[in-house]
Coordinates of N, CA and C and ligand atoms in Angstrom, one line a residue:
M1 N -9.0 25.3 -18.1 CA -8.1 25.6 -19.1 C -7.2 26.8 -19.0
K2 N -6.1 26.7 -19.4 CA -5.3 27.8 -19.2 C -5.6 29.0 -20.2
D3 N -5.4 30.2 -19.6 CA -5.8 31.4 -20.5 C -4.8 31.4 -21.7
V4 N -5.3 31.8 -23.0 CA -4.5 31.9 -24.1 C -4.2 33.3 -24.5
N5 N -3.0 33.5 -24.9 CA -2.7 34.8 -25.2 C -2.0 34.8 -26.6
V6 N -2.2 36.0 -27.4 CA -1.4 36.0 -28.6 C 0.0 36.4 -28.3
S7 N 0.9 35.5 -28.5 CA 2.4 35.7 -28.2 C 3.2 36.3 -29.2
K8 N 2.8 36.3 -30.4 CA 3.6 36.6 -31.5 C 2.9 37.1 -32.8
V9 N 3.4 38.0 -33.5 CA 2.6 38.2 -34.7 C 3.5 37.8 -35.9
L10 N 2.8 36.9 -36.4 CA 3.7 36.3 -37.8 C 3.8 37.2 -39.0
F11 N 2.4 37.6 -39.3 CA 2.2 38.6 -40.4 C 1.3 39.9 -40.0
S12 N 1.7 41.1 -40.3 CA 1.0 42.2 -40.0 C 0.0 42.5 -41.2
Q13 N -1.0 43.3 -40.5 CA -2.2 43.6 -41.5 C -1.4 44.0 -42.9
E14 N -0.6 44.8 -42.9 CA 0.1 45.5 -44.1 C 0.4 44.4 -45.0
E15 N 1.2 43.5 -44.3 CA 1.9 42.1 -45.2 C 0.7 41.5 -45.7
I16 N -0.3 41.1 -45.0 CA -1.4 40.4 -45.5 C -2.1 40.9 -46.6
I17 N -2.4 42.1 -46.5 CA -3.1 42.8 -47.7 C -2.2 42.8 -48.8
K18 N -1.1 43.1 -48.7 CA 0.0 43.1 -49.9 C -0.1 41.8 -50.7
R19 N 0.0 40.8 -49.8 CA 0.0 39.4 -50.4 C -1.6 39.0 -51.1
V20 N -2.6 39.4 -50.3 CA -3.8 39.4 -50.8 C -4.0 40.0 -52.2
K21 N -3.5 41.1 -52.2 CA -3.7 41.9 -53.7 C -2.9 41.2 -54.7
E22 N -1.7 40.7 -54.3 CA -1.0 39.8 -55.4 C -1.9 38.5 -55.9
L23 N -2.5 37.8 -54.9 CA -3.4 36.7 -55.2 C -4.4 37.0 -56.0
G24 N -5.1 38.3 -55.8 CA -6.3 38.6 -56.6 C -5.9 39.2 -58.0
D25 N -4.6 39.7 -58.1 CA -4.0 40.0 -59.4 C -3.9 38.6 -60.2
K26 N -3.4 37.7 -59.6 CA -3.1 36.3 -60.3 C -4.3 35.6 -60.5
I27 N -5.3 35.6 -59.7 CA -6.6 35.0 -60.0 C -7.2 35.8 -61.1
T28 N -7.2 37.1 -61.1 CA -7.8 37.8 -62.3 C -7.2 37.5 -63.6
A29 N -5.8 37.3 -63.5 CA -5.1 37.0 -65.0 C -5.5 35.5 -65.5
D30 N -5.7 34.5 -64.5 CA -6.0 33.2 -64.6 C -7.3 32.9 -65.2
Y31 N -8.4 33.8 -64.9 CA -9.7 33.5 -65.2 C -10.3 34.6 -66.2
D32 N -11.3 34.2 -67.1 CA -11.7 35.2 -67.9 C -13.3 35.4 -67.7
G33 N -14.0 34.6 -67.6 CA -15.5 34.7 -67.3 C -15.8 34.9 -65.7
Q34 N -16.9 34.3 -65.5 CA -17.6 34.5 -64.0 C -16.8 33.4 -63.3
I35 N -16.6 34.0 -62.1 CA -16.1 33.0 -61.0 C -17.0 33.0 -59.9
I36 N -17.2 31.8 -59.3 CA -18.0 31.5 -58.2 C -17.0 31.3 -56.9
L37 N -17.1 32.2 -56.0 CA -16.2 32.1 -54.9 C -16.9 31.3 -53.8
I38 N -16.4 30.3 -53.4 CA -17.1 29.4 -52.2 C -16.2 29.7 -51.0
G39 N -17.0 30.4 -50.0 CA -16.1 30.8 -49.0 C -16.7 29.7 -48.0
I40 N -15.6 29.2 -47.1 CA -15.8 28.1 -46.0 C -16.0 28.9 -44.8
L41 N -17.2 28.8 -44.2 CA -17.6 29.6 -43.0 C -16.8 28.9 -41.8
K42 N -16.4 29.6 -40.7 CA -16.5 31.0 -40.7 C -15.1 31.5 -41.1
G43 N -14.0 30.7 -40.9 CA -12.8 31.3 -40.9 C -12.4 32.0 -42.3
S44 N -13.1 31.9 -43.4 CA -12.7 32.5 -44.6 C -13.2 33.8 -44.9
V45 N -14.3 34.3 -44.0 CA -15.0 35.5 -44.2 C -14.1 36.6 -44.5
I46 N -13.1 36.9 -43.7 CA -12.1 38.1 -43.9 C -11.5 38.0 -45.2
F47 N -10.9 36.8 -45.3 CA -10.1 36.8 -46.5 C -10.8 36.8 -47.7
L48 N -11.9 36.2 -47.7 CA -12.9 36.4 -49.0 C -13.3 37.7 -49.2
S49 N -13.6 38.7 -48.3 CA -14.0 39.9 -48.4 C -12.8 40.6 -48.9
D50 N -11.7 40.4 -48.6 CA -10.5 41.4 -49.1 C -10.2 40.8 -50.3
L51 N -9.9 39.5 -50.4 CA -9.5 38.9 -51.9 C -10.4 39.3 -53.0
S52 N -11.8 39.1 -52.8 CA -12.7 39.3 -53.9 C -12.7 40.8 -54.3
R53 N -12.3 41.8 -53.5 CA -12.2 43.1 -53.9 C -11.1 43.5 -54.8
Y54 N -10.0 42.4 -55.0 CA -8.9 42.5 -55.7 C -9.0 41.6 -57.2
I55 N -10.2 40.9 -57.3 CA -10.4 40.2 -58.3 C -11.2 41.0 -59.3
K56 N -10.6 41.3 -60.4 CA -11.4 42.2 -61.3 C -12.2 41.4 -62.4
R57 N -13.1 40.3 -61.8 CA -14.0 39.6 -62.8 C -15.3 39.8 -62.1
D58 N -16.2 38.9 -63.0 CA -17.6 38.8 -62.4 C -17.5 37.8 -61.3
V59 N -17.6 38.2 -60.2 CA -17.6 37.3 -58.9 C -18.8 37.1 -58.5
R60 N -19.2 35.9 -57.9 CA -20.3 35.7 -57.3 C -19.9 35.0 -55.9
F61 N -20.8 35.3 -54.8 CA -20.4 34.5 -53.7 C -21.4 33.5 -53.3
S62 N -21.0 32.3 -52.7 CA -21.7 31.3 -52.0 C -20.7 30.9 -50.8
F63 N -21.5 30.2 -49.9 CA -20.9 29.7 -48.7 C -21.3 28.5 -48.2
M64 N -20.2 27.8 -47.6 CA -20.6 26.5 -47.0 C -20.0 26.4 -45.6
E65 N -20.8 25.7 -44.8 CA -20.2 25.5 -43.4 C -19.9 23.9 -43.2
V66 N -18.7 23.6 -43.0 CA -18.4 22.1 -42.7 C -17.8 21.9 -41.4
S67 N -17.8 21.0 -40.9 CA -16.8 20.7 -39.6 C -16.3 19.4 -39.7
T68 N -14.9 19.6 -39.2 CA -14.0 18.3 -39.1 C -13.3 18.4 -37.8
Y69 N -13.4 19.6 -37.1 CA -12.9 19.8 -35.8 C -13.9 19.7 -34.7
G70 N -13.7 18.9 -33.9 CA -14.7 19.0 -32.7 C -14.5 20.0 -31.7
D71 N -13.3 20.2 -31.1 CA -13.2 21.1 -30.1 C -12.2 22.1 -30.4
G72 N -11.9 22.3 -31.5 CA -11.0 23.6 -32.0 C -9.5 23.0 -32.0
S73 N -9.4 21.7 -31.8 CA -7.9 21.3 -31.8 C -7.7 19.8 -32.4
V74 N -8.6 19.0 -32.6 CA -8.4 17.8 -32.9 C -9.3 17.3 -34.2
S75 N -8.5 17.1 -35.3 CA -9.3 16.7 -36.6 C -10.0 15.4 -36.4
Q76 N -11.2 15.3 -36.7 CA -12.0 14.1 -36.8 C -12.2 13.7 -38.2
N77 N -12.5 12.3 -38.2 CA -12.3 12.0 -39.7 C -13.6 11.9 -40.7
V78 N -14.4 12.8 -40.3 CA -15.8 12.9 -41.1 C -16.1 14.3 -41.4
L79 N -16.5 14.4 -42.7 CA -16.8 15.8 -43.2 C -18.2 16.0 -43.0
N80 N -18.7 16.8 -42.1 CA -20.1 17.1 -41.8 C -20.5 18.3 -42.6
I81 N -21.5 18.4 -43.5 CA -21.8 19.6 -44.1 C -23.0 20.3 -43.2
K82 N -22.6 21.3 -42.6 CA -23.6 22.0 -41.6 C -24.5 23.0 -42.4
K83 N -23.9 23.6 -43.6 CA -24.7 24.6 -44.4 C -24.2 24.3 -45.8
D84 N -25.1 24.1 -46.5 CA -24.6 23.9 -48.0 C -24.9 24.8 -49.0
L85 N -24.2 24.9 -50.1 CA -24.4 26.0 -51.2 C -25.8 26.3 -51.3
D86 N -26.2 27.5 -51.8 CA -27.5 27.9 -52.1 C -27.6 28.0 -53.6
I87 N -26.5 27.6 -54.3 CA -26.5 27.7 -55.9 C -26.2 26.3 -56.5
D88 N -26.3 26.1 -57.9 CA -26.0 25.1 -58.6 C -24.8 25.4 -59.1
I89 N -23.7 24.6 -59.0 CA -22.3 25.0 -59.5 C -22.2 24.2 -60.8
S90 N -22.8 23.5 -61.5 CA -22.6 22.8 -62.6 C -22.2 23.8 -63.7
G91 N -21.0 23.4 -64.4 CA -20.6 24.2 -65.6 C -20.0 25.5 -65.2
A92 N -19.8 25.7 -63.8 CA -19.3 27.0 -63.4 C -17.6 26.9 -63.2
D93 N -16.9 27.9 -63.3 CA -15.6 28.2 -62.7 C -15.9 28.4 -61.1
V94 N -15.2 27.5 -60.2 CA -15.5 27.4 -59.1 C -14.2 27.7 -58.3
L95 N -14.0 28.6 -57.4 CA -12.7 28.9 -56.6 C -13.2 28.6 -55.2
I96 N -12.8 27.7 -54.4 CA -12.9 27.5 -52.8 C -12.1 28.3 -52.1
V97 N -12.6 29.1 -51.3 CA -11.8 30.2 -50.7 C -11.7 29.7 -49.0
E98 N -10.7 29.3 -48.7 CA -10.3 28.5 -47.5 C -9.4 29.6 -46.5
D99 N -9.5 29.5 -45.2 CA -8.7 30.3 -44.3 C -7.3 29.4 -44.1
I100 N -7.3 28.1 -43.9 CA -6.0 27.6 -43.6 C -6.1 26.1 -44.1
V101 N -5.1 25.5 -44.6 CA -4.9 24.1 -45.0 C -3.9 23.6 -44.0
D102 N -4.6 22.6 -43.2 CA -3.7 22.1 -42.2 C -3.3 20.6 -42.5
T103 N -4.2 19.6 -42.0 CA -3.8 18.3 -42.5 C -4.3 18.1 -43.8
G104 N -5.2 18.8 -44.4 CA -5.7 18.7 -45.8 C -7.0 17.8 -45.9
F105 N -7.5 17.4 -44.7 CA -8.7 16.4 -44.9 C -9.9 17.2 -45.2
T106 N -10.1 18.5 -44.7 CA -11.3 19.1 -45.0 C -11.4 19.3 -46.5
L107 N -10.5 19.9 -47.0 CA -10.3 20.2 -48.4 C -10.5 19.1 -49.4
S108 N -9.7 18.0 -49.1 CA -9.8 16.8 -49.9 C -11.3 16.1 -49.8
E109 N -12.0 16.2 -48.8 CA -13.2 15.7 -48.8 C -14.2 16.6 -49.5
L110 N -14.1 17.9 -49.2 CA -14.9 19.1 -49.7 C -14.7 19.0 -51.2
K111 N -13.6 18.7 -51.7 CA -13.3 18.8 -53.3 C -14.0 17.5 -54.0
K112 N -13.8 16.4 -53.1 CA -14.6 15.1 -53.8 C -16.2 15.6 -53.7
E113 N -16.8 16.1 -52.7 CA -18.0 16.5 -52.7 C -18.5 17.4 -53.8
L114 N -17.6 18.5 -54.1 CA -18.1 19.4 -55.0 C -17.9 19.0 -56.5
L115 N -16.9 18.1 -56.8 CA -16.6 17.4 -58.0 C -17.9 16.6 -58.4
K116 N -18.4 16.1 -57.4 CA -19.7 15.4 -58.0 C -20.9 16.2 -58.5
R117 N -20.6 17.6 -58.3 CA -21.8 18.5 -58.7 C -21.3 19.0 -60.3
N118 N -20.3 18.4 -60.9 CA -19.8 18.9 -62.3 C -19.6 20.4 -62.5
P119 N -18.6 21.0 -61.8 CA -18.3 22.3 -62.0 C -17.3 22.2 -63.2
K120 N -17.4 23.5 -64.0 CA -16.4 23.4 -65.2 C -15.0 23.3 -64.7
S121 N -14.6 24.0 -63.6 CA -13.3 24.0 -63.2 C -13.5 24.1 -61.5
L122 N -12.7 23.6 -60.8 CA -12.6 23.5 -59.2 C -11.2 23.9 -58.9
K123 N -11.0 25.2 -58.3 CA -9.5 25.4 -57.8 C -9.7 25.6 -56.3
I124 N -8.5 25.7 -55.6 CA -8.6 26.1 -54.2 C -7.7 27.2 -54.1
C125 N -8.1 28.2 -53.0 CA -7.3 29.3 -52.6 C -7.3 29.3 -51.1
T126 N -6.2 29.4 -50.5 CA -6.3 29.4 -49.2 C -5.2 30.6 -48.5
A127 N -5.6 31.2 -47.6 CA -4.9 32.4 -47.1 C -3.6 31.8 -46.4
F128 N -3.7 30.8 -45.8 CA -2.6 30.3 -44.8 C -2.4 28.6 -45.2
N129 N -1.2 28.2 -45.2 CA -1.0 26.7 -45.2 C 0.2 26.2 -44.3
K130 N 0.0 25.1 -43.8 CA 0.8 24.5 -42.7 C 1.2 23.3 -43.5
P131 N 2.3 23.4 -44.4 CA 2.7 22.1 -45.1 C 3.1 21.0 -44.4
S132 N 3.9 21.2 -43.1 CA 4.3 20.2 -42.2 C 3.3 19.6 -41.7
R133 N 2.0 19.9 -41.6 CA 1.1 19.1 -40.9 C 0.2 18.2 -41.9
R134 N 0.6 18.3 -43.1 CA -0.4 17.5 -44.1 C -0.3 16.1 -43.9
T135 N -1.5 15.4 -43.9 CA -1.6 14.1 -43.9 C -2.3 13.5 -45.0
V136 N -3.1 14.3 -45.7 CA -3.8 13.9 -46.9 C -3.3 14.8 -48.0
P137 N -2.8 14.2 -49.1 CA -2.3 15.1 -50.3 C -3.3 15.8 -50.8
I138 N -3.1 17.1 -51.2 CA -4.2 18.0 -51.8 C -3.4 19.0 -52.5
D139 N -3.8 19.2 -53.9 CA -3.3 20.4 -54.6 C -3.8 21.6 -54.1
V140 N -3.1 22.6 -53.8 CA -3.7 24.0 -53.6 C -3.2 24.9 -54.5
D141 N -4.1 25.6 -55.2 CA -3.8 26.4 -56.7 C -3.2 27.8 -56.0
Y142 N -3.7 28.3 -55.1 CA -3.3 29.7 -54.5 C -3.0 29.6 -53.2
I143 N -1.9 30.0 -52.7 CA -1.6 30.1 -51.2 C -1.0 31.4 -51.0
G144 N -1.6 31.9 -49.8 CA -1.1 33.3 -49.4 C 0.4 33.2 -48.6
F145 N 0.3 32.3 -47.6 CA 1.5 32.3 -46.8 C 1.5 30.8 -46.5
D146 N 2.9 30.2 -46.4 CA 3.1 29.1 -45.8 C 3.5 29.4 -44.3
I147 N 3.2 28.7 -43.3 CA 3.5 29.1 -42.0 C 4.1 27.8 -41.3
P148 N 4.6 28.0 -40.4 CA 5.1 27.0 -39.6 C 4.1 26.2 -38.5
D149 N 4.4 25.0 -38.1 CA 3.3 24.3 -37.4 C 3.0 24.9 -35.9
E150 N 2.5 26.0 -35.9 CA 2.0 26.6 -34.6 C 0.5 27.1 -34.9
F151 N -0.1 27.1 -33.7 CA -1.6 27.4 -33.6 C -1.7 28.9 -33.9
I152 N -2.6 29.3 -35.0 CA -2.5 30.7 -35.6 C -3.8 31.2 -35.2
V153 N -4.0 32.5 -35.0 CA -5.3 33.1 -34.9 C -5.3 34.6 -35.6
G154 N -6.4 35.1 -35.7 CA -6.5 36.2 -36.5 C -6.7 36.3 -38.0
Y155 N -7.3 37.4 -38.6 CA -7.6 37.3 -40.1 C -8.5 36.3 -40.3
G156 N -9.4 36.1 -39.3 CA -10.5 35.1 -39.6 C -10.2 33.8 -38.9
L157 N -9.1 33.4 -38.5 CA -9.0 32.2 -37.7 C -9.2 32.5 -36.2
D158 N -9.7 31.4 -35.7 CA -10.2 31.6 -34.3 C -9.5 30.5 -33.3
Y159 N -9.6 30.7 -32.0 CA -9.4 29.7 -31.0 C -10.4 29.9 -30.2
A160 N -11.3 28.7 -30.0 CA -12.6 28.6 -29.5 C -13.5 29.9 -29.8
Q161 N -13.6 30.0 -31.0 CA -14.4 31.2 -31.6 C -13.8 32.7 -31.3
K162 N -12.7 32.7 -30.7 CA -12.2 34.0 -30.5 C -11.1 34.5 -31.5
Y163 N -10.8 35.7 -31.4 CA -9.8 36.4 -32.1 C -9.9 36.3 -33.6
R164 N -11.0 36.3 -34.2 CA -11.3 36.2 -35.6 C -11.0 37.5 -36.3
N165 N -11.2 38.7 -35.4 CA -11.3 39.8 -35.9 C -9.9 40.7 -35.7
L166 N -9.0 39.9 -35.2 CA -7.7 40.6 -35.2 C -7.1 40.8 -36.6
P167 N -6.8 42.1 -37.0 CA -6.5 42.3 -38.4 C -5.0 41.5 -38.7
Y168 N -4.2 41.2 -37.8 CA -2.8 40.5 -38.1 C -3.1 39.0 -38.0
L169 N -2.1 38.2 -38.2 CA -2.0 36.8 -38.0 C -1.1 36.5 -36.8
G170 N -1.6 36.0 -35.8 CA -0.8 35.8 -34.5 C -0.5 34.4 -34.1
V171 N 0.2 34.1 -33.2 CA 0.4 32.8 -32.7 C 0.0 32.7 -31.2
V172 N -0.9 31.8 -30.9 CA -1.4 31.6 -29.7 C -0.6 30.7 -28.8
E173 N -0.4 31.3 -27.5 CA 0.4 30.6 -26.4 C -0.6 29.7 -25.6
G174 N -0.2 28.4 -25.3 CA -0.9 27.8 -24.4 C -2.0 26.9 -25.0
V175 N -2.0 26.6 -26.1 CA -2.8 25.7 -26.9 C -2.0 24.3 -27.0
Ligands
LIG1 P1 -7.7 20.5 -42.1 O1 -6.6 19.7 -40.8 O2 -6.8 20.9 -43.2 O3 -8.8 19.6 -42.4 O4 -8.0 21.9 -41.4 C1 -9.3 22.1 -40.9 C2 -9.7 23.4 -40.2 O5 -8.9 23.5 -39.0 C3 -9.1 24.6 -40.7 O6 -10.1 25.0 -41.9 C4 -9.4 25.8 -39.5 O7 -10.6 26.0 -39.5 C5 -8.9 24.6 -38.6 N1 -7.4 25.1 -38.1 C6 -6.2 24.3 -38.5 N2 -5.2 24.9 -37.9 C7 -5.5 26.0 -37.3 C8 -5.0 27.0 -36.7 O8 -3.6 27.1 -36.6 N3 -5.6 28.1 -36.1 C9 -7.0 28.1 -36.3 N4 -7.7 27.1 -36.8 C10 -7.2 26.1 -37.4
LIG2 MG1 -11.8 26.4 -41.6

């Protein structure tokens, strides 16, 4: 495989943090009681940790790990729950925190699964969104940035498990 390199910065650390704070303010205004943030491992970890600190509400964390991507590039048509929640979400205000919505498949399947558990409300917040790639319609309640159809890394997103810790959002060459 060809070596991959980050060829371009789409959003700097400063731009991302400014936008994440705006999302936190909006979420703070939209809710009143407790919010359960469900982080989708591993990509949402950086976003969730930043976002949660800008939400001025009683926030709880829980995590799920799901897979729909086999080799880091091709969507498969099955949602596999690799790690499930450790809490009961029935009657709770739940906000799914995701790194990126691409085809929409992962979130639409996950939403169906979580709705079966009877939360009081279920919304979705994503750091990044690739609208041009959508194949499954899905309502996303909070979006950090819309991005073009390019393979991105950093701010939690990986290519073959690398680059998650880049503080900015970059485009990878050679994918
Ligand atoms: P979906 O196609 O909306 O189901 O997206 C599934 C998952 O693909 C996302 O949660 C990411 O983990 C991964 N993904 C999609 N696009 C990118 C990208 O540009 N960079 C890194 N991961 C991506
Ligand atoms: Mg993901």
